[in-house]
Amino acid sequence: STGAILTEINDEVYRFIGDLEHYLSAFLCVLDLETGDLMYTNAGHHAGLLRKGSDGSIVSLDTKGYFIGSFEDGAYETLHAKLEPGDRVVLFTDGFIEARNHSGDFYEHSRFVDFVKERAELAPQAFVEALSLDVERFSGDAPQNDDRAVLVFDFKAFAESTGGEGRESGPAVSGRAEA
């Protein structure tokens, strides 16, 4: 499971680093293209977002778990989400929501979620470009103080399996990542 993988990684990193001043955060997910099962674990990162194509709602993909390398014997929870055709997953670093303008205001999580809801019609590449432009407009010429990376993918259809009657053929996902 994703939780077991991150638990093992934590144990190794803790042996190497082992303190609260140096750590890693991660969001790990595995998508089963035949069933739409998205298994995921969050280790101190911002929760991923799942935008449901059926009703436009946003589901926070979050689990219990701490930064990697900060605590010995850390345990990480594994959860599952069922993707349906038309769903979109957005994974991102804090450089987006913690972007500041000259007044010191943050872009903020709520503005990010609103952007995900309002720009759902955009293809992944256009979505990433529009998001980057929106954050740049908000920040103006204030210096960028953190990295900005985003991964966006749309679940288009269930992949065919050897016994996959009734499943659509063609690409199961399409996406765009930018760092």
mmCIF file of C-alpha atoms in Angstrom:
data_model
loop_
_atom_site.group_PDB
_atom_site.id
_atom_site.type_symbol
_atom_site.label_atom_id
_atom_site.label_comp_id
_atom_site.label_asym_id
_atom_site.label_seq_id
_atom_site.Cartn_x
_atom_site.Cartn_y
_atom_site.Cartn_z
ATOM 1 C CA SER A 1 0.000 0.000 0.000
ATOM 2 C CA THR A 2 1.043 3.618 -0.363
ATOM 3 C CA GLY A 3 1.033 3.968 3.428
ATOM 4 C CA ALA A 4 3.369 1.000 3.849
ATOM 5 C CA ILE A 5 5.735 2.397 1.209
ATOM 6 C CA LEU A 6 5.923 5.787 2.945
ATOM 7 C CA THR A 7 6.370 4.092 6.347
ATOM 8 C CA GLU A 8 9.424 2.257 4.987
ATOM 9 C CA ILE A 9 10.765 5.440 3.410
ATOM 10 C CA ASN A 10 10.247 7.300 6.700
ATOM 11 C CA ASP A 11 12.196 4.656 8.617
ATOM 12 C CA GLU A 12 15.131 4.930 6.219
ATOM 13 C CA VAL A 13 15.107 8.728 6.089
ATOM 14 C CA TYR A 14 14.769 8.971 9.889
ATOM 15 C CA ARG A 15 17.873 6.807 10.306
ATOM 16 C CA PHE A 16 19.694 9.178 7.960
ATOM 17 C CA ILE A 17 18.279 12.552 9.125
ATOM 18 C CA GLY A 18 16.324 11.958 12.328
ATOM 19 C CA ASP A 19 15.221 15.394 13.493
ATOM 20 C CA LEU A 20 12.473 17.967 13.221
ATOM 21 C CA GLU A 21 14.513 20.564 11.361
ATOM 22 C CA HIS A 22 15.150 18.469 8.250
ATOM 23 C CA TYR A 23 12.328 16.535 6.678
ATOM 24 C CA LEU A 24 10.510 15.685 3.472
ATOM 25 C CA SER A 25 6.879 15.876 2.544
ATOM 26 C CA ALA A 26 5.263 13.654 -0.051
ATOM 27 C CA PHE A 27 1.970 12.726 -1.613
ATOM 28 C CA LEU A 28 1.980 9.229 -3.079
ATOM 29 C CA CYS A 29 -0.834 7.778 -5.128
ATOM 30 C CA VAL A 30 -1.356 4.746 -7.341
ATOM 31 C CA LEU A 31 -4.174 4.610 -9.888
ATOM 32 C CA ASP A 32 -5.668 1.322 -11.079
ATOM 33 C CA LEU A 33 -6.723 2.172 -14.639
ATOM 34 C CA GLU A 34 -9.064 -0.824 -14.878
ATOM 35 C CA THR A 35 -11.139 -0.035 -11.784
ATOM 36 C CA GLY A 36 -10.555 3.687 -11.208
ATOM 37 C CA ASP A 37 -9.290 2.979 -7.678
ATOM 38 C CA LEU A 38 -6.925 5.739 -6.543
ATOM 39 C CA MET A 39 -4.921 4.588 -3.518
ATOM 40 C CA TYR A 40 -3.192 7.503 -1.796
ATOM 41 C CA THR A 41 -1.206 8.627 1.237
ATOM 42 C CA ASN A 42 -0.251 12.117 2.330
ATOM 43 C CA ALA A 43 2.944 12.577 4.340
ATOM 44 C CA GLY A 44 2.908 16.182 5.514
ATOM 45 C CA HIS A 45 2.180 17.587 2.063
ATOM 46 C CA HIS A 46 -0.803 19.632 0.956
ATOM 47 C CA ALA A 47 -3.698 17.321 0.238
ATOM 48 C CA GLY A 48 -4.355 16.516 -3.384
ATOM 49 C CA LEU A 49 -7.660 17.601 -4.878
ATOM 50 C CA LEU A 50 -10.162 15.441 -6.712
ATOM 51 C CA ARG A 51 -12.689 17.353 -8.776
ATOM 52 C CA LYS A 52 -15.665 15.119 -9.464
ATOM 53 C CA GLY A 53 -16.819 15.457 -13.050
ATOM 54 C CA SER A 54 -20.358 14.383 -12.171
ATOM 55 C CA ASP A 55 -21.194 17.354 -9.948
ATOM 56 C CA GLY A 56 -18.112 19.606 -9.813
ATOM 57 C CA SER A 57 -17.523 18.950 -6.114
ATOM 58 C CA ILE A 58 -14.016 18.978 -4.673
ATOM 59 C CA VAL A 59 -12.773 16.103 -2.526
ATOM 60 C CA SER A 60 -9.669 16.657 -0.409
ATOM 61 C CA LEU A 61 -7.306 13.693 -0.750
ATOM 62 C CA ASP A 62 -5.793 13.752 2.721
ATOM 63 C CA THR A 63 -4.662 11.132 5.213
ATOM 64 C CA LYS A 64 -3.048 10.967 8.623
ATOM 65 C CA GLY A 65 0.729 11.114 8.529
ATOM 66 C CA TYR A 66 3.645 13.348 9.421
ATOM 67 C CA PHE A 67 6.638 14.695 7.565
ATOM 68 C CA ILE A 68 9.042 12.004 6.419
ATOM 69 C CA GLY A 69 12.184 11.756 8.538
ATOM 70 C CA SER A 70 10.920 13.681 11.565
ATOM 71 C CA PHE A 71 9.650 10.841 13.752
ATOM 72 C CA GLU A 72 10.847 7.313 14.362
ATOM 73 C CA ASP A 73 8.312 4.581 13.585
ATOM 74 C CA GLY A 74 5.979 6.923 11.764
ATOM 75 C CA ALA A 75 2.821 5.303 10.464
ATOM 76 C CA TYR A 76 1.033 6.509 7.358
ATOM 77 C CA GLU A 77 -2.606 5.949 6.527
ATOM 78 C CA THR A 78 -3.769 4.625 3.161
ATOM 79 C CA LEU A 79 -7.109 5.719 1.749
ATOM 80 C CA HIS A 80 -8.910 5.084 -1.539
ATOM 81 C CA ALA A 81 -11.012 7.206 -3.871
ATOM 82 C CA LYS A 82 -13.060 5.863 -6.758
ATOM 83 C CA LEU A 83 -12.432 7.796 -9.966
ATOM 84 C CA GLU A 84 -15.087 7.966 -12.629
ATOM 85 C CA PRO A 85 -14.692 9.195 -16.205
ATOM 86 C CA GLY A 86 -14.625 12.995 -16.148
ATOM 87 C CA ASP A 87 -12.832 13.277 -12.793
ATOM 88 C CA ARG A 88 -9.705 15.404 -12.442
ATOM 89 C CA VAL A 89 -6.876 15.028 -9.920
ATOM 90 C CA VAL A 90 -4.676 18.006 -9.027
ATOM 91 C CA LEU A 91 -1.473 17.537 -7.015
ATOM 92 C CA PHE A 92 0.579 20.622 -6.152
ATOM 93 C CA THR A 93 3.305 22.083 -3.998
ATOM 94 C CA ASP A 94 2.796 24.875 -1.496
ATOM 95 C CA GLY A 95 4.474 27.400 -3.783
ATOM 96 C CA PHE A 96 1.071 28.063 -5.337
ATOM 97 C CA ILE A 97 -1.040 28.674 -2.248
ATOM 98 C CA GLU A 98 1.781 30.397 -0.371
ATOM 99 C CA ALA A 99 2.588 32.773 -3.242
ATOM 100 C CA ARG A 100 2.457 36.345 -1.953
ATOM 101 C CA ASN A 101 1.700 39.688 -3.505
ATOM 102 C CA HIS A 102 3.389 42.975 -2.564
ATOM 103 C CA SER A 103 0.931 43.503 0.310
ATOM 104 C CA GLY A 104 2.065 40.201 1.812
ATOM 105 C CA ASP A 105 -1.258 38.479 1.108
ATOM 106 C CA PHE A 106 -1.181 34.775 0.237
ATOM 107 C CA TYR A 107 -2.794 33.277 -2.868
ATOM 108 C CA GLU A 108 -4.386 30.860 -0.367
ATOM 109 C CA HIS A 109 -5.936 27.428 -0.537
ATOM 110 C CA SER A 110 -9.500 28.687 -1.033
ATOM 111 C CA ARG A 111 -8.490 30.681 -4.132
ATOM 112 C CA PHE A 112 -6.675 27.598 -5.451
ATOM 113 C CA VAL A 113 -9.775 25.414 -4.922
ATOM 114 C CA ASP A 114 -11.958 28.028 -6.620
ATOM 115 C CA PHE A 115 -9.580 28.020 -9.584
ATOM 116 C CA VAL A 116 -9.806 24.200 -9.821
ATOM 117 C CA LYS A 117 -13.626 24.416 -9.794
ATOM 118 C CA GLU A 118 -13.905 27.308 -12.253
ATOM 119 C CA ARG A 119 -11.391 26.088 -14.854
ATOM 120 C CA ALA A 120 -12.527 22.469 -15.090
ATOM 121 C CA GLU A 121 -13.281 22.778 -18.808
ATOM 122 C CA LEU A 122 -9.623 23.417 -19.632
ATOM 123 C CA ALA A 123 -7.466 20.553 -20.863
ATOM 124 C CA PRO A 124 -4.671 19.677 -18.386
ATOM 125 C CA GLN A 125 -1.960 21.616 -20.254
ATOM 126 C CA ALA A 126 -4.142 24.712 -20.634
ATOM 127 C CA PHE A 127 -5.204 24.375 -16.986
ATOM 128 C CA VAL A 128 -1.572 24.355 -15.776
ATOM 129 C CA GLU A 129 -0.712 27.340 -17.973
ATOM 130 C CA ALA A 130 -3.765 29.297 -16.779
ATOM 131 C CA LEU A 131 -3.030 28.473 -13.130
ATOM 132 C CA SER A 132 0.574 29.605 -13.455
ATOM 133 C CA LEU A 133 -0.568 32.830 -15.110
ATOM 134 C CA ASP A 134 -3.212 33.434 -12.422
ATOM 135 C CA VAL A 135 -0.639 33.055 -9.625
ATOM 136 C CA GLU A 136 1.823 35.290 -11.478
ATOM 137 C CA ARG A 137 -0.874 37.965 -11.936
ATOM 138 C CA PHE A 138 -1.751 37.758 -8.251
ATOM 139 C CA SER A 139 1.902 38.021 -7.180
ATOM 140 C CA GLY A 140 2.761 40.829 -9.567
ATOM 141 C CA ASP A 141 6.476 41.486 -9.435
ATOM 142 C CA ALA A 142 6.809 40.199 -5.850
ATOM 143 C CA PRO A 143 9.657 37.664 -5.723
ATOM 144 C CA GLN A 144 8.773 33.974 -5.902
ATOM 145 C CA ASN A 145 9.725 32.505 -2.526
ATOM 146 C CA ASP A 146 9.104 28.797 -3.124
ATOM 147 C CA ASP A 147 8.994 26.230 -5.882
ATOM 148 C CA ARG A 148 5.764 25.704 -7.789
ATOM 149 C CA ALA A 149 5.044 22.268 -9.163
ATOM 150 C CA VAL A 150 1.698 20.859 -10.230
ATOM 151 C CA LEU A 151 0.476 17.580 -11.709
ATOM 152 C CA VAL A 152 -2.973 17.516 -13.282
ATOM 153 C CA PHE A 153 -4.621 14.508 -14.830
ATOM 154 C CA ASP A 154 -8.084 13.693 -16.082
ATOM 155 C CA PHE A 155 -9.531 10.211 -15.746
ATOM 156 C CA LYS A 156 -11.086 9.662 -19.153
ATOM 157 C CA ALA A 157 -12.178 6.020 -19.167
ATOM 158 C CA PHE A 158 -11.595 2.657 -17.610
ATOM 159 C CA ALA A 159 -8.790 0.740 -19.282
ATOM 160 C CA GLU A 160 -9.671 -2.536 -20.897
ATOM 161 C CA SER A 161 -8.679 -5.671 -19.066
ATOM 162 C CA THR A 162 -8.711 -9.224 -20.356
ATOM 163 C CA GLY A 163 -12.243 -9.588 -19.005
ATOM 164 C CA GLY A 164 -13.262 -5.943 -19.350
ATOM 165 C CA GLU A 165 -16.690 -6.164 -20.931
ATOM 166 C CA GLY A 166 -18.429 -2.829 -21.228
ATOM 167 C CA ARG A 167 -15.264 -0.815 -20.742
ATOM 168 C CA GLU A 168 -14.290 1.932 -23.123
ATOM 169 C CA SER A 169 -11.082 1.688 -25.069
ATOM 170 C CA GLY A 170 -8.574 4.455 -25.639
ATOM 171 C CA PRO A 171 -6.519 6.508 -23.219
ATOM 172 C CA ALA A 172 -7.567 6.126 -19.603
ATOM 173 C CA VAL A 173 -5.875 9.317 -18.453
ATOM 174 C CA SER A 174 -4.469 12.440 -19.944
ATOM 175 C CA GLY A 175 -2.470 14.920 -18.018
ATOM 176 C CA ARG A 176 0.095 17.608 -17.698
ATOM 177 C CA ALA A 177 2.820 18.176 -15.144
ATOM 178 C CA GLU A 178 4.888 21.289 -14.748
ATOM 179 C CA ALA A 179 7.523 22.272 -12.256
#
